[in-house]
Amino acid sequence: MMASCRLFPFLGSSWHSVPRILGWMTGSALIRGVCSKAGQKLDLKGIYPPISTPFNLKEEVDYPRLEDNLQKYSLIPFRGFVVQGSNGEYAYLTREERVEVVHRVHQAVPKEKLLLAGSGCESTQATVEMTNLMAQAGADAVLVVTPCYYRGSMTSAALIHHYTKVADVSPVPVVLYSVPGNTSLELPVDAIIVLSQHPNIIGLKDSGRDITRIALIVHKTQKQDFQVLSGSAGFLLAGYSVGAVGGICALANILGAQVCELEKLWWAGQWDEARELQYRLIEPNTAVTRKFGIPALKKAMEWFGYYGGPCRPPLLPLTDSEMKEVQRAFSASGWL
Amino acid sequence: MMASCRLFPFLGSSWHSVPRILGWMTGSALIRGVCSKAGQKLDLKGIYPPISTPFNLKEEVDYPRLEDNLQKYSLIPFRGFVVQGSNGEYAYLTREERVEVVHRVHQAVPKEKLLLAGSGCESTQATVEMTNLMAQAGADAVLVVTPCYYRGSMTSAALIHHYTKVADVSPVPVVLYSVPGNTSLELPVDAIIVLSQHPNIIGLKDSGRDITRIALIVHKTQKQDFQVLSGSAGFLLAGYSVGAVGGICALANILGAQVCELEKLWWAGQWDEARELQYRLIEPNTAVTRKFGIPALKKAMEWFGYYGGPCRPPLLPLTDSEMKEVQRAFSASGWL
Amino acid sequence: MMASCRLFPFLGSSWHSVPRILGWMTGSALIRGVCSKAGQKLDLKGIYPPISTPFNLKEEVDYPRLEDNLQKYSLIPFRGFVVQGSNGEYAYLTREERVEVVHRVHQAVPKEKLLLAGSGCESTQATVEMTNLMAQAGADAVLVVTPCYYRGSMTSAALIHHYTKVADVSPVPVVLYSVPGNTSLELPVDAIIVLSQHPNIIGLKDSGRDITRIALIVHKTQKQDFQVLSGSAGFLLAGYSVGAVGGICALANILGAQVCELEKLWWAGQWDEARELQYRLIEPNTAVTRKFGIPALKKAMEWFGYYGGPCRPPLLPLTDSEMKEVQRAFSASGWL
Amino acid sequence: MMASCRLFPFLGSSWHSVPRILGWMTGSALIRGVCSKAGQKLDLKGIYPPISTPFNLKEEVDYPRLEDNLQKYSLIPFRGFVVQGSNGEYAYLTREERVEVVHRVHQAVPKEKLLLAGSGCESTQATVEMTNLMAQAGADAVLVVTPCYYRGSMTSAALIHHYTKVADVSPVPVVLYSVPGNTSLELPVDAIIVLSQHPNIIGLKDSGRDITRIALIVHKTQKQDFQVLSGSAGFLLAGYSVGAVGGICALANILGAQVCELEKLWWAGQWDEARELQYRLIEPNTAVTRKFGIPALKKAMEWFGYYGGPCRPPLLPLTDSEMKEVQRAFSASGWL
């Protein structure tokens, strides 16, 4: 099988640890993961909600509620699910919870849906370990956020080194993740270009809001079959216009069908309809992301039939006036 | 005639100074200016180079060179010209020079080309005066940059007050101008929405790089027939995708035909070609704007047959290594 | 004893969990911790190195080397040690390593030296747990960095809630920790003022560089006997001039005696000498903090007889040219 | 006389335009200006209000009110006056007004008070011209703000070139002026160090809030007899502690005697009293500068017996709630 999928065609001497990868990998990981990059590419094209993590009133992960939400999402033509993106409050989960949530989602969703699991930690070693755990728990690929605490030292060289180490040993493909709103750090374009050449790095989620940068990244990685996903519903249409292949959109937790409709309109060439729909997604999106964050996301999920529930502290519930402002954002756009 | 163009249909009590405007305005300004907003709209749709101001070696404005450049630009299907946008080094011109440059351009370009003249100053009073001078010198509309020195006090209320005063008395339509890269101040969306209702404010040049914001502005001003122009060739395609009607692009000083080709491809629905062309404009654009600024713009103009010449100090000429980097940006994209 | 130390004199109804604290606390924690705030105050006055964590070439914590360094530090009149401030690479340690390092330091240093242990995590619950573990491991107080990943939601209200929860249950006093260079978040002054009234919150390490803010915090918390520590040797003298009582200074890992000399000169009223010494600390300090970070800190430690060793990735070793620049910073100031 | 003051002792070959200066200068400018640098140094030590510019209700400069204010200030031991610092709304004055205001102040104040006049413009040429006009109008020195509109191009090299050109030809000494709150640009330390060696550049007003930077600048320019003035009452004491020789403080327009008292306490070694006074100046200072700007400054001037009057638009008057907040800042500190 390995011969037939012609593993690692671009493999240069720098990918010294490939034998190590092969030693680790189980057959299925090989098929879905690294192999798919070289032979049957893991196609990321589509829309993903970065699902929120439901907690009960004791602030424990509420797995039945998680499964309820996934059940409801099964009616929406998502390409898959991101588990433990920023909206999943991953920073507030223990290591064991992080793995268990991925495991449960893996069991709950149909095989044809992709499961992208966040596995980024501050240290390279911890990220490697979490990546392996996520793959074992059923992730089809890992989404690796930039380490950021020592951001002054997170040069292109440091980030290239970090991601290369992780991708060298990951049993599943790696998706880079740049989210400056949370990390105050943008993964530099030059680092992305270098990393796009790694056989086990297949794409990028870019949650920065700089469309020129996204266009440039698509352009400069075209030879690598590198896939860029817009990290927000706010610039989804613009992202498509410059070559992004999909989106990981917090708003898809709430208005999943509508976000998928925008995708469909785009690919069908119905630009006017796509544009009008895009307009109506901006204010709700801003309300549940930059403006009021996860507490607003979870609250709005409830208005649309999902379980939202509390956040873990230090995230506080919305105040009444904040909640009204979130409501206005949805009603002004005709969704409530 | 005034009755037939039904001047100021949306006019509320706040536009108290309209009689003053009418008292000032000459017939032709009335036709091309305010009136066109209400009756025959001044259509901004298209591409504009924000032309650079040529200086000779004594750092004086070189009017013959200016006219030479305009002569060469006449072969390109520009909608018009922006005189004294940021790229025109307007901040380094005297009041008299600012007016004279506009006057010369007015004389040099055909009547069907729009002439947008920068008239923003720090104080409201100075902006009003410069606006009137620009209109007298032949501007079809004025482009008014946000005052910014006391940016901590430049609230939405202050900016609404400023622009309203200017628009109240301007003999020609006003285009708002937000360029945070130079001003470190973004004209707030809420202020833009209010100002879009003024009969003499017809559009916005947005040089920030936030495509979500541009989409939202187009959306929230749709009822006002408010026209948004992308302020950079870097996100021109994305701007069109969310409803911008054109662009004021520094790069059009150098690659004017190519920028206009992108416009054409967009409107013709040739998105794949448009996208490929867009990609090739990004790096050259960044090189002559954010990265190396006006000295790079002027140097690159020379490579493409235009007069660039020196900048006024404190802008310094490019160093050799900077110049090589600018060249690489053009050659890597296939333009040199 | 509780009566004699008049525990919690300012205690309002909001400190509902005090009984819970008392239930948890052992006698010695009570004496050194909460009690000391009210009766025998835990006096933070003095200089602390935020010690680096030594790793061996396998990137494991090198406990013998840690003890060697502490042995050398015992000759310097430090008030105590900060374990797992930002310079301790705490973000790269496992939970078990974090506790073990504190435990080892507790065993190695004399009783009269204060041990402040970093216990901040992203979630309130994890911070509470780590705080308890640190107290059990021997910390005299905990230093709690602001959670920051969801910084858009980290309002004053959220941060007050977070720190109050932690301080309510901590067996040892809590020191707030604001380090915007790493967290891109500044603990707001209004939150600090509220928190300073909590009987178990005794001070603040402020690593921001805004001396006006530090002065204002000292001023507004004067009635609370709240102690402010400068978070850098770069503004240590200025900090003293506005009422800070000491400093937690990365540079004290390298030039500990000199930093303590500055302290001594200040309190002795030898301002001219203090100022001249302060000047000579600025460039070395900048080199091992903002400019080149922990890799530079560890490298420079070696020049002064301490064990530095490697950092954990993604922190990279200094390049040769970086190392030379760090050397210059020390030699230009007369230290090498 | 020229021989006796040993003009330009450090003069290197780069100061090529000195003969040009000498050709221009009148005797008195020579004595008070360049000469004083080399022989009888122009001593900047002391406190200066950057005076506000009074307007009448027609928004014209109100010269009688200006003279009234100066009359009242004559009772305060100021070292001198800054005319057309940022607080003077210089950006809103015409060229003629800028000169006339300096002329009037020159006539109104006693000879022993220093008159520092703001002469910074965006272009080097305009700055040179304004500098000459200011010297002719009676300025003892000019305060030259960094040009900033093309801040991306305002490298150290560009700024060194700019200031050198200005200082080469200025008939009076030049004081550098870095005010990032208004310009979003900080004059780099390396540029300051180079410029401090120019015989006609005698000091710096630093309105950034970074005390480490101020200390470093004092340190690195000690051989040049370069004088640093704190640009705010908020860090005046800290500034003295690291070697600043005085302050140009907006708050001195309102609480001039108190700011001078802080200066006196510092030099008398009464640090505890100085510190307590410093604390009480912070909140009022913040209210009339960063928080509410010049409208608050002018309003508060009226509470203390000076003429404030309106600002020029686009600066708006304070709202009622803003005014109350400013009042609270003064009353909470015991000044109202």
Coordinates of N, CA and C in Angstrom, one line a residue, chain D residues 193-298:
Chain D
I193 N 20.5 59.7 20.1 CA 21.9 59.7 20.5 C 22.8 60.4 19.5
V194 N 22.5 60.1 18.2 CA 23.3 60.8 17.1 C 23.0 62.3 17.1
L195 N 21.7 62.6 17.3 CA 21.3 64.0 17.2 C 21.9 64.8 18.4
S196 N 22.0 64.2 19.5 CA 22.5 64.9 20.7 C 23.9 65.5 20.5
Q197 N 24.6 64.9 19.5 CA 26.0 65.4 19.2 C 26.0 66.7 18.4
H198 N 24.9 67.1 17.9 CA 24.8 68.3 17.0 C 24.9 69.5 18.0
P199 N 25.7 70.4 17.6 CA 25.9 71.6 18.6 C 24.7 72.4 18.8
N200 N 23.8 72.3 17.9 CA 22.6 73.2 18.0 C 21.3 72.4 18.4
I201 N 21.5 71.2 18.8 CA 20.4 70.4 19.4 C 20.7 70.2 20.9
I202 N 19.9 70.8 21.7 CA 20.3 70.8 23.1 C 19.4 70.0 24.1
G203 N 18.4 69.4 23.5 CA 17.6 68.6 24.5 C 16.4 67.9 23.8
L204 N 15.6 67.4 24.6 CA 14.4 66.5 24.2 C 13.3 66.7 25.1
K205 N 12.1 66.9 24.6 CA 10.9 66.8 25.3 C 10.3 65.4 25.0
D206 N 10.2 64.5 26.0 CA 9.7 63.2 25.8 C 8.4 63.0 26.5
S207 N 7.3 62.9 25.6 CA 6.0 62.8 26.2 C 5.5 61.3 26.1
G208 N 6.3 60.4 25.7 CA 6.0 59.0 25.8 C 6.0 58.7 27.3
R209 N 5.6 57.6 27.7 CA 5.4 57.3 29.1 C 6.4 56.3 29.6
D210 N 7.5 56.1 28.9 CA 8.4 55.0 29.1 C 9.6 55.5 29.9
I211 N 9.6 55.3 31.2 CA 10.7 55.9 32.0 C 12.0 55.2 31.8
T212 N 12.0 53.9 31.4 CA 13.2 53.2 31.1 C 13.9 53.9 29.9
R213 N 13.1 54.2 28.9 CA 13.6 54.9 27.8 C 14.2 56.3 28.1
I214 N 13.5 57.0 29.0 CA 14.0 58.3 29.4 C 15.4 58.2 30.1
A215 N 15.4 57.2 31.0 CA 16.7 57.0 31.7 C 17.8 56.6 30.7
L216 N 17.5 55.8 29.8 CA 18.5 55.4 28.8 C 19.0 56.6 28.0
I217 N 18.1 57.4 27.6 CA 18.5 58.6 26.8 C 19.4 59.5 27.6
V218 N 19.0 59.8 28.9 CA 19.9 60.6 29.7 C 21.3 60.0 29.8
H219 N 21.3 58.7 30.0 CA 22.6 58.0 30.2 C 23.4 58.1 28.9
K220 N 22.8 57.8 27.8 CA 23.6 57.7 26.6 C 24.0 59.1 26.0
T221 N 23.4 60.2 26.6 CA 23.8 61.5 26.1 C 24.5 62.3 27.1
Q222 N 25.0 61.7 28.2 CA 25.6 62.4 29.3 C 26.8 63.2 28.8
K223 N 27.5 62.7 27.9 CA 28.7 63.5 27.4 C 28.4 64.7 26.6
Q224 N 27.1 64.8 26.2 CA 26.7 65.9 25.3 C 26.1 67.0 26.0
D225 N 26.0 66.9 27.3 CA 25.2 68.0 28.1 C 23.8 68.2 27.5
F226 N 23.2 67.1 27.1 CA 21.9 67.1 26.5 C 20.9 67.0 27.6
Q227 N 19.9 67.9 27.5 CA 18.9 68.0 28.5 C 17.5 67.4 28.2
V228 N 17.1 66.5 29.1 CA 15.8 65.9 28.8 C 14.7 66.4 29.7
L229 N 13.6 66.8 29.1 CA 12.4 67.3 29.8 C 11.3 66.3 29.8
S230 N 10.7 66.0 30.9 CA 9.6 65.1 30.9 C 8.4 65.8 30.3
G231 N 7.7 65.1 29.5 CA 6.6 65.7 28.7 C 5.2 65.6 29.4
S232 N 5.2 65.3 30.7 CA 3.9 65.2 31.4 C 4.1 65.3 32.9
A233 N 3.1 65.9 33.6 CA 3.2 65.9 35.0 C 3.0 64.5 35.6
G234 N 2.5 63.6 34.8 CA 2.2 62.3 35.4 C 3.4 61.5 35.8
F235 N 4.6 61.7 35.2 CA 5.8 61.0 35.6 C 6.9 62.0 35.8
L236 N 6.6 63.2 36.3 CA 7.6 64.2 36.6 C 8.6 63.7 37.6
L237 N 8.1 63.2 38.7 CA 9.0 62.8 39.8 C 9.9 61.6 39.3
A238 N 9.3 60.7 38.6 CA 10.1 59.6 38.1 C 11.1 60.1 37.1
G239 N 10.7 61.0 36.3 CA 11.6 61.6 35.4 C 12.8 62.2 36.1
Y240 N 12.6 63.0 37.2 CA 13.7 63.6 37.9 C 14.6 62.4 38.5
S241 N 13.9 61.4 38.9 CA 14.7 60.3 39.6 C 15.7 59.7 38.6
V242 N 15.4 59.7 37.3 CA 16.4 59.2 36.4 C 17.2 60.2 35.6
G243 N 17.1 61.5 36.0 CA 18.0 62.5 35.4 C 17.4 63.5 34.5
A244 N 16.1 63.5 34.4 CA 15.5 64.6 33.6 C 15.7 65.9 34.4
V245 N 15.7 67.0 33.7 CA 16.0 68.3 34.3 C 14.8 69.2 34.5
G246 N 13.7 68.7 34.1 CA 12.5 69.5 34.2 C 11.3 68.9 33.5
G247 N 10.3 69.7 33.3 CA 9.1 69.2 32.6 C 8.3 70.2 31.9
I248 N 7.8 69.8 30.8 CA 6.8 70.6 30.0 C 5.5 69.9 30.2
C249 N 4.7 70.4 31.0 CA 3.5 69.7 31.6 C 2.2 70.5 31.3
A250 N 1.3 69.8 30.6 CA 0.0 70.4 30.3 C -0.6 70.9 31.6
L251 N -0.5 70.1 32.6 CA -1.2 70.4 33.9 C -0.7 71.7 34.5
A252 N 0.5 72.2 34.1 CA 1.0 73.4 34.6 C 0.2 74.6 34.1
N253 N -0.6 74.4 33.1 CA -1.5 75.5 32.7 C -2.6 75.7 33.8
I254 N -2.8 74.7 34.6 CA -3.9 74.8 35.6 C -3.4 74.8 37.0
L255 N -2.5 73.9 37.3 CA -1.9 73.8 38.6 C -0.4 74.1 38.6
G256 N -0.1 75.3 38.0 CA 1.3 75.6 37.8 C 2.1 75.7 39.0
A257 N 1.5 76.3 40.1 CA 2.3 76.5 41.3 C 2.6 75.1 41.9
Q258 N 1.6 74.2 41.8 CA 1.8 72.9 42.4 C 2.9 72.1 41.7
V259 N 2.9 72.2 40.4 CA 3.9 71.5 39.6 C 5.3 72.1 40.0
C260 N 5.4 73.4 40.1 CA 6.6 74.0 40.5 C 7.0 73.6 41.9
E261 N 6.0 73.4 42.8 CA 6.3 72.9 44.1 C 6.9 71.5 44.1
L262 N 6.4 70.7 43.3 CA 7.0 69.3 43.1 C 8.4 69.4 42.7
E263 N 8.7 70.3 41.8 CA 10.1 70.5 41.4 C 11.0 70.9 42.6
K264 N 10.4 71.9 43.3 CA 11.2 72.4 44.5 C 11.4 71.3 45.5
L265 N 10.4 70.5 45.8 CA 10.6 69.4 46.8 C 11.6 68.4 46.3
W266 N 11.6 68.1 45.0 CA 12.6 67.2 44.5 C 14.0 67.7 44.7
W267 N 14.3 68.9 44.3 CA 15.6 69.4 44.4 C 16.0 69.6 45.9
A268 N 15.0 69.8 46.8 CA 15.3 70.0 48.2 C 15.5 68.6 48.9
G269 N 15.3 67.6 48.2 CA 15.5 66.3 48.8 C 14.3 65.8 49.7
Q270 N 13.2 66.5 49.5 CA 12.0 66.1 50.4 C 11.2 65.1 49.6
W271 N 11.7 63.9 49.5 CA 11.1 62.9 48.6 C 9.7 62.5 49.0
D272 N 9.5 62.4 50.4 CA 8.2 61.9 50.8 C 7.1 62.9 50.4
E273 N 7.4 64.2 50.7 CA 6.5 65.2 50.3 C 6.3 65.2 48.8
A274 N 7.4 65.1 48.1 CA 7.4 65.1 46.6 C 6.5 64.0 46.1
R275 N 6.6 62.8 46.7 CA 5.9 61.7 46.2 C 4.4 61.9 46.5
E276 N 4.1 62.4 47.7 CA 2.6 62.6 48.0 C 2.0 63.6 47.0
L277 N 2.8 64.6 46.7 CA 2.3 65.6 45.8 C 2.1 65.0 44.4
Q278 N 3.2 64.2 44.0 CA 3.1 63.6 42.7 C 1.8 62.8 42.5
Y279 N 1.5 62.0 43.6 CA 0.3 61.2 43.5 C -0.9 62.0 43.2
R280 N -1.0 63.2 43.8 CA -2.2 64.0 43.6 C -2.3 64.7 42.2
L281 N -1.2 64.6 41.5 CA -1.2 65.3 40.2 C -1.6 64.3 39.1
I282 N -1.6 63.0 39.4 CA -1.7 62.0 38.3 C -3.1 62.0 37.7
E283 N -4.1 61.9 38.5 CA -5.5 61.8 38.0 C -5.9 63.1 37.3
P284 N -5.7 64.3 37.9 CA -6.0 65.5 37.1 C -5.3 65.6 35.8
N285 N -4.0 65.2 35.8 CA -3.2 65.2 34.6 C -3.8 64.3 33.5
T286 N -4.1 63.1 33.9 CA -4.7 62.2 32.9 C -6.0 62.7 32.4
A287 N -6.8 63.3 33.2 CA -8.1 63.8 32.8 C -7.9 64.9 31.7
V288 N -6.9 65.8 31.8 CA -6.8 66.9 30.9 C -5.9 66.6 29.7
T289 N -5.3 65.4 29.7 CA -4.5 65.0 28.6 C -5.0 63.8 27.9
R290 N -4.5 62.6 28.2 CA -4.9 61.4 27.5 C -6.4 61.1 27.4
K291 N -7.1 61.4 28.6 CA -8.4 61.0 28.7 C -9.4 61.9 27.9
F292 N -9.3 63.2 28.2 CA -10.3 64.1 27.6 C -9.6 65.2 26.8
G293 N -8.3 65.3 26.8 CA -7.6 66.2 25.9 C -7.8 67.7 26.1
I294 N -7.6 68.5 25.1 CA -7.6 69.9 25.2 C -8.9 70.5 25.7
P295 N -10.0 70.0 25.2 CA -11.3 70.6 25.8 C -11.4 70.5 27.3
A296 N -10.8 69.5 27.9 CA -10.8 69.3 29.3 C -9.8 70.3 29.9
L297 N -8.7 70.4 29.3 CA -7.6 71.3 29.8 C -8.2 72.8 29.8
K298 N -8.9 73.2 28.8 CA -9.4 74.6 28.8 C -10.5 74.7 29.8

